[in-house]
PDB file of C-alpha atoms in Angstrom:
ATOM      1  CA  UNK A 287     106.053  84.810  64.992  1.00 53.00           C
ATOM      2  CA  UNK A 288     106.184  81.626  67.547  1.00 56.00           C
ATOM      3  CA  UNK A 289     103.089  80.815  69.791  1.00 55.00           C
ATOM      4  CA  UNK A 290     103.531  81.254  73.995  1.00 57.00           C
ATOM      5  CA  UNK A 291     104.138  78.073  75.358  1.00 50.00           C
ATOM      6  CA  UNK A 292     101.246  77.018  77.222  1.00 53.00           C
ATOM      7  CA  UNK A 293     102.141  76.043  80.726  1.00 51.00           C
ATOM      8  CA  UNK A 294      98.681  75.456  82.335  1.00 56.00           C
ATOM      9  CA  UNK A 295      98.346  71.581  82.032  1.00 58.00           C
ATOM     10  CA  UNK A 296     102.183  71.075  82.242  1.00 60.00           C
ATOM     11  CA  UNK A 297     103.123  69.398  85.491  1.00 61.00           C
ATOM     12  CA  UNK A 298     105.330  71.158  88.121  1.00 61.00           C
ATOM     13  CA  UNK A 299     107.937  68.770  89.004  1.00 56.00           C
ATOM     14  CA  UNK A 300     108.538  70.611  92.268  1.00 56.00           C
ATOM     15  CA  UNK A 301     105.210  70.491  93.735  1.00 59.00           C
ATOM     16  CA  UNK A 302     103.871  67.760  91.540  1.00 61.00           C
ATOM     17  CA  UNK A 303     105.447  64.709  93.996  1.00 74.00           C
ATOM     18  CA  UNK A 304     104.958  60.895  93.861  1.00 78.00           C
ATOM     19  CA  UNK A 305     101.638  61.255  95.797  1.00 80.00           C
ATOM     20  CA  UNK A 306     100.300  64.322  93.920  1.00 80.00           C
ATOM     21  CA  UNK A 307     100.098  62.231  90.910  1.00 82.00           C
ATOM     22  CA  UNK A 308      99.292  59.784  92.293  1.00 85.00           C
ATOM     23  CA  UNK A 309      95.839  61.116  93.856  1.00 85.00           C
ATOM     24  CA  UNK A 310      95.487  62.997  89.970  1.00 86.00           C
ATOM     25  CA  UNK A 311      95.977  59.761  88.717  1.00 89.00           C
ATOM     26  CA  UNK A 312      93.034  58.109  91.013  1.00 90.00           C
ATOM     27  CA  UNK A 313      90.580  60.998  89.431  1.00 90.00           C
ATOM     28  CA  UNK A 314      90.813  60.063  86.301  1.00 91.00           C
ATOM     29  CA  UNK A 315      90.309  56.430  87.223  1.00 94.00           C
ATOM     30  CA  UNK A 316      87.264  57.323  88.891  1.00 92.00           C
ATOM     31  CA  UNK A 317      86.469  60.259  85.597  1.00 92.00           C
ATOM     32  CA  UNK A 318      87.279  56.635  83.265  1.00 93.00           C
ATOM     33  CA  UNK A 319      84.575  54.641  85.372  1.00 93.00           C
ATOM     34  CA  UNK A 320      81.730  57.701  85.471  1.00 92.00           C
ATOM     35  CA  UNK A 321      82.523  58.022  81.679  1.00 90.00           C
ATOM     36  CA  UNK A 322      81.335  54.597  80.806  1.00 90.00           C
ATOM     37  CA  UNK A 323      78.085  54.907  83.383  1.00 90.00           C
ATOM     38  CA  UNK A 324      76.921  57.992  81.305  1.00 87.00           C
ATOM     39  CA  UNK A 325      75.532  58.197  78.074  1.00 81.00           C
ATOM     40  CA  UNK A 326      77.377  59.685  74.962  1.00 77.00           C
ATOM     41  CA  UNK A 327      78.298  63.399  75.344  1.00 74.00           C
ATOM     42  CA  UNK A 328      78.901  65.785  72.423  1.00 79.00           C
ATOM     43  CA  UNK A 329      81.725  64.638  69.667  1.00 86.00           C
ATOM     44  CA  UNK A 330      82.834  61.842  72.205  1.00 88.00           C
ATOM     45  CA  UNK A 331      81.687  58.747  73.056  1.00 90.00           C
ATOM     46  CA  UNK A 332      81.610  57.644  76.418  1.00 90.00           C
ATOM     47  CA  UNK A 333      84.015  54.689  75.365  1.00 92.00           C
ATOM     48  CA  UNK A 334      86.717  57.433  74.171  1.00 92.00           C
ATOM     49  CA  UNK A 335      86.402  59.380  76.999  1.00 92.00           C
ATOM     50  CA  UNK A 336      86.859  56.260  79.494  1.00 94.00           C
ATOM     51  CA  UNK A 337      89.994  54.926  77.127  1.00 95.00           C
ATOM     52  CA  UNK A 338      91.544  58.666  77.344  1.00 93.00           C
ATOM     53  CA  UNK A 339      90.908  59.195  81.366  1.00 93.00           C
ATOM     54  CA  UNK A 340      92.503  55.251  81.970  1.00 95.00           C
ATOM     55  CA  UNK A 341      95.531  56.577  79.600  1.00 95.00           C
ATOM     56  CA  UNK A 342      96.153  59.806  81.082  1.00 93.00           C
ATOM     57  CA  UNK A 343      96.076  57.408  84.612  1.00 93.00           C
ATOM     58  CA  UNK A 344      98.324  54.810  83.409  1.00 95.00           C
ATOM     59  CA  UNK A 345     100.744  58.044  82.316  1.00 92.00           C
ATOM     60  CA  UNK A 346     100.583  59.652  85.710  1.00 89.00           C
ATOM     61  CA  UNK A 347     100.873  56.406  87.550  1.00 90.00           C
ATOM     62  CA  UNK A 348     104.181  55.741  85.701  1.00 90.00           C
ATOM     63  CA  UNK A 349     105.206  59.213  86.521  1.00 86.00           C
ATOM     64  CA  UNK A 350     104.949  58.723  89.603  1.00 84.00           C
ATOM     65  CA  UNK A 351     106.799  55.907  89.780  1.00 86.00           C
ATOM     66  CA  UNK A 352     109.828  57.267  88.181  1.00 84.00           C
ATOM     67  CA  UNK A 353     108.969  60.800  90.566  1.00 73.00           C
ATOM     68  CA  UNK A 354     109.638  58.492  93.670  1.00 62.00           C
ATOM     69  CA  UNK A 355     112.598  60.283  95.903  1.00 64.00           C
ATOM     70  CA  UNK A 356     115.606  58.035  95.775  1.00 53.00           C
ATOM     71  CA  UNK A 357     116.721  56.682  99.355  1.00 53.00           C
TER      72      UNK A 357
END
């Protein structure tokens, strides 16, 4: 028997717009920076937890960039 798709971190493309990501990709630039201020945190380091926050930016900044209304 086949799992339910999990929806809850899947985007919305029709309410998730250019600036959306945009401002969800500027929290996890500042959640990258705080994660190499603090100390090491459970099963993470703070270094994997910065280099997974700047990814998840870099992949939302793109999306948004390719979310941008055509004119």
């Amino acid at each position: 028997m086949r799992k339910p798709l999990d929806i809850r971190n899947q985007l919305d493309i029709f309410s998730d717009g250019p600036l959306g990501l945009a401002q969800l990709a500027a929290k996890h630039r500042e959640a990258a920076e705080h994660a190499l201020r603090s100390v090491d945190q459970g099963h993470f380091t703070a270094r994997e937890r910065h280099d997974f926050h700047a990814g998840e930016a870099e992949r939302l900044e793109r999306l948004a960039a390719t979310a941008a209304p055509l004119t």
